[in-house]
């Protein structure tokens, strides 16, 4: 008799965490005398990015955070964006700065990300913050992997001694999540597009994190019975009748019959990513104002 996996419900946890952040902001604001501030920079009119930015700004408002969003035209120059980042770095009311990726082709994201002050790096992507992650020191953590770890913690999923497999090696998700899993004493294998015998590797995993960017790549026969499967992917696919839907990197319907826990798409890691962005901004706010003990 097959049993259906328990859902790792990121949406509900995100709501709980945002309520906690709201009350933390209220108590800190009474001491500090201002709200925390997040600035999201968006360039061009990518429709998916516009939705993400709107969600982030709405979430800011709901928890009592000031939003300093700036929207630039598609033909904005590198120098104009650098100047905008410099202004935000100097602005005492801004605690977190985020560049919404992807940027138009004529812009180079890397020097822009490096230009954000490490203490205001809401996405946790500055080399200094990534270096702190490697060294196991406190600091701002990349939002998506930090959201994965927080979700596993909420469901009391032990990682120590477990075999963890990460599919995907991006600096956004794959590499940082591997380091975070190692820090919790998991044994980590990293797989990617060149990996041979992928299903042989994934079927050994107690914890399988999939961040490959390929729709429904992982199917039931690739998953160890009773495994924990975290699907970081979000892909829009169009069926033969022209209707589009969102799917992850995991074939949800089949894997749900094999795994013990699984994240849905949407409603799994997506809401956690936004919440960790807010969490990082509040952490910076408290840290910069010397209130880290509260």
Short mmCIF file of C-alpha atoms in Angstrom, two decimals:
data_model
loop_
_atom_site.label_atom_id
_atom_site.label_comp_id
_atom_site.label_asym_id
_atom_site.label_seq_id
_atom_site.Cartn_x
_atom_site.Cartn_y
_atom_site.Cartn_z
CA UNK A 1 0.00 0.00 0.00
CA UNK A 2 1.50 3.30 -1.06
CA UNK A 3 1.16 6.30 1.16
CA UNK A 4 1.16 9.91 0.05
CA UNK A 5 4.00 12.14 1.20
CA UNK A 6 3.37 14.83 3.78
CA UNK A 7 3.54 18.32 2.30
CA UNK A 8 6.22 20.72 3.51
CA UNK A 9 3.97 23.76 3.56
CA UNK A 10 6.11 26.83 2.94
CA UNK A 11 3.13 29.11 2.55
CA UNK A 12 1.84 28.51 6.09
CA UNK A 13 5.31 28.76 7.64
CA UNK A 14 5.95 32.01 5.72
CA UNK A 15 2.75 33.51 7.15
CA UNK A 16 3.78 32.48 10.67
CA UNK A 17 7.27 33.96 10.25
CA UNK A 18 5.91 37.19 8.78
CA UNK A 19 3.64 37.60 11.81
CA UNK A 20 6.71 37.14 14.06
CA UNK A 21 8.66 39.68 12.00
CA UNK A 22 5.78 42.16 12.26
CA UNK A 23 5.83 42.06 16.08
CA UNK A 24 9.65 42.21 16.15
CA UNK A 25 9.58 45.32 13.94
CA UNK A 26 7.02 46.95 16.24
CA UNK A 27 9.21 46.45 19.31
CA UNK A 28 12.45 47.49 17.55
CA UNK A 29 10.82 50.51 15.92
CA UNK A 30 9.89 51.85 19.37
CA UNK A 31 13.60 51.81 20.30
CA UNK A 32 15.16 52.79 16.97
CA UNK A 33 12.62 55.41 15.92
CA UNK A 34 12.19 54.29 12.31
CA UNK A 35 10.98 51.32 10.29
CA UNK A 36 13.38 48.92 8.58
CA UNK A 37 13.72 49.73 4.87
CA UNK A 38 14.12 47.48 1.83
CA UNK A 39 15.01 48.76 -1.65
CA UNK A 40 14.27 46.48 -4.61
CA UNK A 41 15.79 47.63 -7.91
CA UNK A 42 14.09 46.41 -11.07
CA UNK A 43 15.23 47.11 -14.61
CA UNK A 44 13.01 46.69 -17.66
CA UNK A 45 9.60 45.03 -17.88
CA UNK A 46 10.12 41.29 -17.45
CA UNK A 47 6.57 40.20 -16.44
CA UNK A 48 7.74 37.48 -14.03
CA UNK A 49 10.10 39.93 -12.32
CA UNK A 50 7.29 42.48 -12.04
CA UNK A 51 5.15 39.92 -10.20
CA UNK A 52 8.01 39.03 -7.82
CA UNK A 53 8.74 42.68 -7.09
CA UNK A 54 5.07 43.41 -6.43
CA UNK A 55 4.90 40.45 -4.03
CA UNK A 56 7.98 41.66 -2.17
CA UNK A 57 6.65 45.21 -1.85
CA UNK A 58 3.27 43.93 -0.66
CA UNK A 59 4.98 41.72 1.93
CA UNK A 60 7.01 44.73 3.15
CA UNK A 61 3.84 46.70 3.67
CA UNK A 62 2.12 43.85 5.54
CA UNK A 63 4.87 43.52 8.15
CA UNK A 64 5.41 47.27 8.64
CA UNK A 65 8.59 47.66 6.61
CA UNK A 66 9.33 50.72 4.46
CA UNK A 67 9.77 49.95 0.75
CA UNK A 68 12.22 52.00 -1.33
CA UNK A 69 11.62 50.22 -4.63
CA UNK A 70 12.99 51.78 -7.81
CA UNK A 71 11.96 50.80 -11.34
CA UNK A 72 14.36 51.65 -14.17
CA UNK A 73 13.70 51.59 -17.91
CA UNK A 74 15.10 48.76 -20.03
CA UNK A 75 17.75 51.05 -21.53
CA UNK A 76 19.23 52.13 -18.16
CA UNK A 77 23.04 52.13 -18.15
CA UNK A 78 25.42 50.30 -15.81
CA UNK A 79 26.64 53.68 -14.50
CA UNK A 80 23.12 54.82 -13.64
CA UNK A 81 22.49 51.66 -11.63
CA UNK A 82 25.86 51.95 -9.88
CA UNK A 83 24.96 55.50 -8.85
CA UNK A 84 21.56 54.34 -7.54
CA UNK A 85 23.23 51.60 -5.46
CA UNK A 86 25.75 54.11 -4.07
CA UNK A 87 22.90 56.39 -2.96
CA UNK A 88 21.09 53.50 -1.24
CA UNK A 89 24.32 52.37 0.46
CA UNK A 90 24.58 55.86 1.99
CA UNK A 91 20.89 56.16 2.92
CA UNK A 92 20.50 55.51 6.68
CA UNK A 93 16.83 54.51 6.22
CA UNK A 94 17.68 51.61 3.89
CA UNK A 95 18.73 48.33 5.54
CA UNK A 96 18.42 45.94 2.61
CA UNK A 97 19.14 46.30 -1.11
CA UNK A 98 18.10 43.75 -3.72
CA UNK A 99 18.63 43.73 -7.49
CA UNK A 100 15.83 41.79 -9.18
CA UNK A 101 17.42 39.32 -11.60
CA UNK A 102 17.60 38.66 -14.50
CA UNK A 103 18.80 42.01 -15.83
CA UNK A 104 18.64 43.04 -19.51
CA UNK A 105 21.53 41.62 -21.56
CA UNK A 106 23.54 44.85 -21.79
CA UNK A 107 23.99 45.01 -18.01
CA UNK A 108 26.49 43.01 -15.94
CA UNK A 109 24.90 41.83 -12.69
CA UNK A 110 28.10 40.70 -10.93
CA UNK A 111 29.76 44.10 -10.35
CA UNK A 112 26.37 45.52 -9.33
CA UNK A 113 25.87 42.77 -6.73
CA UNK A 114 29.44 43.39 -5.48
CA UNK A 115 28.69 47.12 -5.18
CA UNK A 116 25.94 46.60 -2.59
CA UNK A 117 27.33 47.16 0.92
CA UNK A 118 27.73 43.70 2.55
CA UNK A 119 25.66 44.85 5.55
CA UNK A 120 22.76 45.74 3.23
CA UNK A 121 23.02 42.63 1.04
CA UNK A 122 19.44 41.40 1.51
CA UNK A 123 19.96 38.52 -0.95
CA UNK A 124 23.09 37.21 0.80
CA UNK A 125 25.04 37.11 -2.49
CA UNK A 126 27.96 39.44 -1.75
CA UNK A 127 31.32 37.59 -1.72
CA UNK A 128 31.88 38.67 1.88
CA UNK A 129 28.61 37.09 3.02
CA UNK A 130 29.23 33.96 0.94
CA UNK A 131 32.68 33.78 2.57
CA UNK A 132 31.07 33.96 6.01
CA UNK A 133 28.82 31.05 5.01
CA UNK A 134 31.88 29.01 3.95
CA UNK A 135 33.56 29.78 7.28
CA UNK A 136 30.39 29.11 9.31
CA UNK A 137 30.30 32.66 10.68
CA UNK A 138 27.08 34.62 11.32
CA UNK A 139 25.96 36.78 8.42
CA UNK A 140 23.35 37.34 5.76
CA UNK A 141 22.40 34.09 4.02
CA UNK A 142 21.11 33.54 0.47
CA UNK A 143 17.32 33.67 0.74
CA UNK A 144 16.23 30.52 -1.10
CA UNK A 145 18.65 28.07 0.57
CA UNK A 146 18.03 29.69 3.95
CA UNK A 147 14.29 29.22 3.34
CA UNK A 148 14.84 25.53 2.55
CA UNK A 149 16.77 25.04 5.80
CA UNK A 150 14.13 26.87 7.85
CA UNK A 151 11.36 24.71 6.34
CA UNK A 152 13.25 21.48 7.15
CA UNK A 153 13.77 22.76 10.71
CA UNK A 154 10.06 23.55 11.11
CA UNK A 155 9.15 19.95 10.31
CA UNK A 156 11.90 18.66 12.62
CA UNK A 157 13.66 16.82 9.82
CA UNK A 158 17.02 15.74 11.21
CA UNK A 159 20.00 16.21 8.89
CA UNK A 160 22.92 14.91 10.95
CA UNK A 161 24.49 11.86 9.31
CA UNK A 162 21.95 11.83 6.46
CA UNK A 163 22.83 11.42 2.78
CA UNK A 164 21.86 14.68 1.06
CA UNK A 165 21.95 15.13 -2.71
CA UNK A 166 21.71 18.58 -4.31
CA UNK A 167 20.91 18.78 -8.03
CA UNK A 168 22.15 22.14 -9.31
CA UNK A 169 25.35 24.07 -8.62
CA UNK A 170 24.34 27.72 -8.98
CA UNK A 171 25.69 30.39 -6.68
CA UNK A 172 22.04 31.31 -5.93
CA UNK A 173 20.93 27.93 -4.59
CA UNK A 174 23.07 24.85 -5.21
CA UNK A 175 26.39 25.88 -3.71
CA UNK A 176 25.02 27.69 -0.62
CA UNK A 177 22.50 24.94 0.22
CA UNK A 178 25.31 22.35 0.04
CA UNK A 179 27.32 24.39 2.57
CA UNK A 180 24.30 24.81 4.85
CA UNK A 181 23.60 21.06 4.78
CA UNK A 182 27.27 20.34 5.55
CA UNK A 183 27.07 22.71 8.52
CA UNK A 184 24.23 20.52 9.88
CA UNK A 185 26.43 17.39 9.56
CA UNK A 186 24.77 15.93 6.47
CA UNK A 187 26.93 14.07 3.95
CA UNK A 188 26.47 16.08 0.76
CA UNK A 189 26.73 15.02 -2.88
CA UNK A 190 26.36 17.66 -5.59
CA UNK A 191 24.92 16.62 -8.95
CA UNK A 192 24.43 18.72 -12.10
CA UNK A 193 23.88 18.59 -15.86
CA UNK A 194 27.12 16.65 -16.47
CA UNK A 195 26.54 14.08 -13.73
CA UNK A 196 26.64 10.48 -14.94
CA UNK A 197 24.09 8.01 -13.57
CA UNK A 198 22.00 10.75 -11.97
CA UNK A 199 19.21 8.39 -10.90
CA UNK A 200 21.74 6.08 -9.21
CA UNK A 201 22.95 9.01 -7.11
CA UNK A 202 19.52 10.49 -6.32
CA UNK A 203 18.09 7.11 -5.29
CA UNK A 204 20.63 6.99 -2.42
CA UNK A 205 19.48 10.35 -1.02
CA UNK A 206 17.69 10.66 2.32
CA UNK A 207 17.32 14.37 1.53
CA UNK A 208 16.99 15.39 -2.13
CA UNK A 209 17.16 19.11 -3.02
CA UNK A 210 16.33 19.82 -6.67
CA UNK A 211 17.35 23.18 -8.16
CA UNK A 212 18.12 22.27 -11.75
CA UNK A 213 15.74 24.56 -13.66
CA UNK A 214 14.41 21.65 -15.71
CA UNK A 215 10.66 20.91 -15.53
CA UNK A 216 9.78 17.59 -13.86
CA UNK A 217 13.34 16.26 -14.17
CA UNK A 218 13.06 14.04 -11.08
CA UNK A 219 10.61 11.14 -11.34
CA UNK A 220 9.50 8.51 -8.84
CA UNK A 221 12.05 5.85 -9.82
CA UNK A 222 14.86 8.33 -9.03
CA UNK A 223 13.73 8.77 -5.41
CA UNK A 224 14.53 6.57 -2.43
CA UNK A 225 11.33 5.43 -0.66
CA UNK A 226 10.79 7.59 2.42
CA UNK A 227 13.09 10.39 1.25
CA UNK A 228 12.57 14.10 1.88
CA UNK A 229 12.23 15.89 -1.48
CA UNK A 230 12.59 19.68 -1.71
CA UNK A 231 11.71 21.16 -5.10
CA UNK A 232 13.27 24.59 -5.63
CA UNK A 233 12.35 24.76 -9.32
CA UNK A 234 9.58 26.89 -10.74
CA UNK A 235 8.87 26.50 -14.45
CA UNK A 236 5.96 27.65 -16.58
CA UNK A 237 4.96 24.93 -19.05
CA UNK A 238 2.33 25.16 -21.78
CA UNK A 239 0.24 22.10 -22.58
CA UNK A 240 -1.07 21.11 -26.03
CA UNK A 241 -4.33 23.02 -25.48
CA UNK A 242 -2.36 26.25 -24.95
CA UNK A 243 -2.95 26.46 -21.18
CA UNK A 244 0.08 27.20 -19.03
CA UNK A 245 0.75 26.02 -15.50
CA UNK A 246 3.58 26.18 -12.98
CA UNK A 247 5.55 23.02 -12.28
CA UNK A 248 8.70 22.32 -10.32
CA UNK A 249 11.81 20.33 -11.17
CA UNK A 250 10.15 17.28 -9.58
CA UNK A 251 7.32 15.24 -11.11
CA UNK A 252 5.08 15.90 -8.13
CA UNK A 253 2.27 13.38 -8.69
CA UNK A 254 4.56 10.36 -9.00
CA UNK A 255 7.19 11.36 -6.43
CA UNK A 256 4.48 12.10 -3.86
CA UNK A 257 3.72 8.37 -3.84
CA UNK A 258 7.31 7.48 -2.87
CA UNK A 259 8.66 10.27 -0.66
CA UNK A 260 7.92 10.83 3.03
CA UNK A 261 7.94 14.63 2.68
CA UNK A 262 7.68 16.83 -0.41
CA UNK A 263 7.35 20.54 -1.15
CA UNK A 264 4.53 21.63 -3.48
CA UNK A 265 5.03 24.04 -6.40
CA UNK A 266 3.73 26.66 -5.96
CA UNK A 267 3.39 27.08 -2.18
CA UNK A 268 6.61 25.44 -1.06
CA UNK A 269 9.93 27.25 -1.32
CA UNK A 270 8.68 30.38 -3.17
CA UNK A 271 6.95 31.99 -0.16
CA UNK A 272 9.94 31.07 2.03
CA UNK A 273 12.33 32.95 -0.29
CA UNK A 274 10.35 36.19 0.08
CA UNK A 275 10.10 35.71 3.84
CA UNK A 276 13.86 35.15 4.22
CA UNK A 277 14.43 38.38 2.27
CA UNK A 278 12.31 40.20 4.87
CA UNK A 279 14.08 38.30 7.66
CA UNK A 280 17.50 39.36 6.27
CA UNK A 281 16.41 42.99 6.09
CA UNK A 282 15.18 42.95 9.71
CA UNK A 283 18.43 41.22 10.75
CA UNK A 284 20.44 43.99 9.03
CA UNK A 285 18.23 46.65 10.61
CA UNK A 286 18.79 45.27 14.12
CA UNK A 287 22.48 44.59 13.47
CA UNK A 288 23.20 48.06 12.07
CA UNK A 289 21.40 49.70 15.02
CA UNK A 290 23.21 47.54 17.61
CA UNK A 291 20.04 45.66 18.63
CA UNK A 292 21.14 42.11 17.75
CA UNK A 293 20.56 40.86 21.29
CA UNK A 294 16.79 41.44 21.11
#
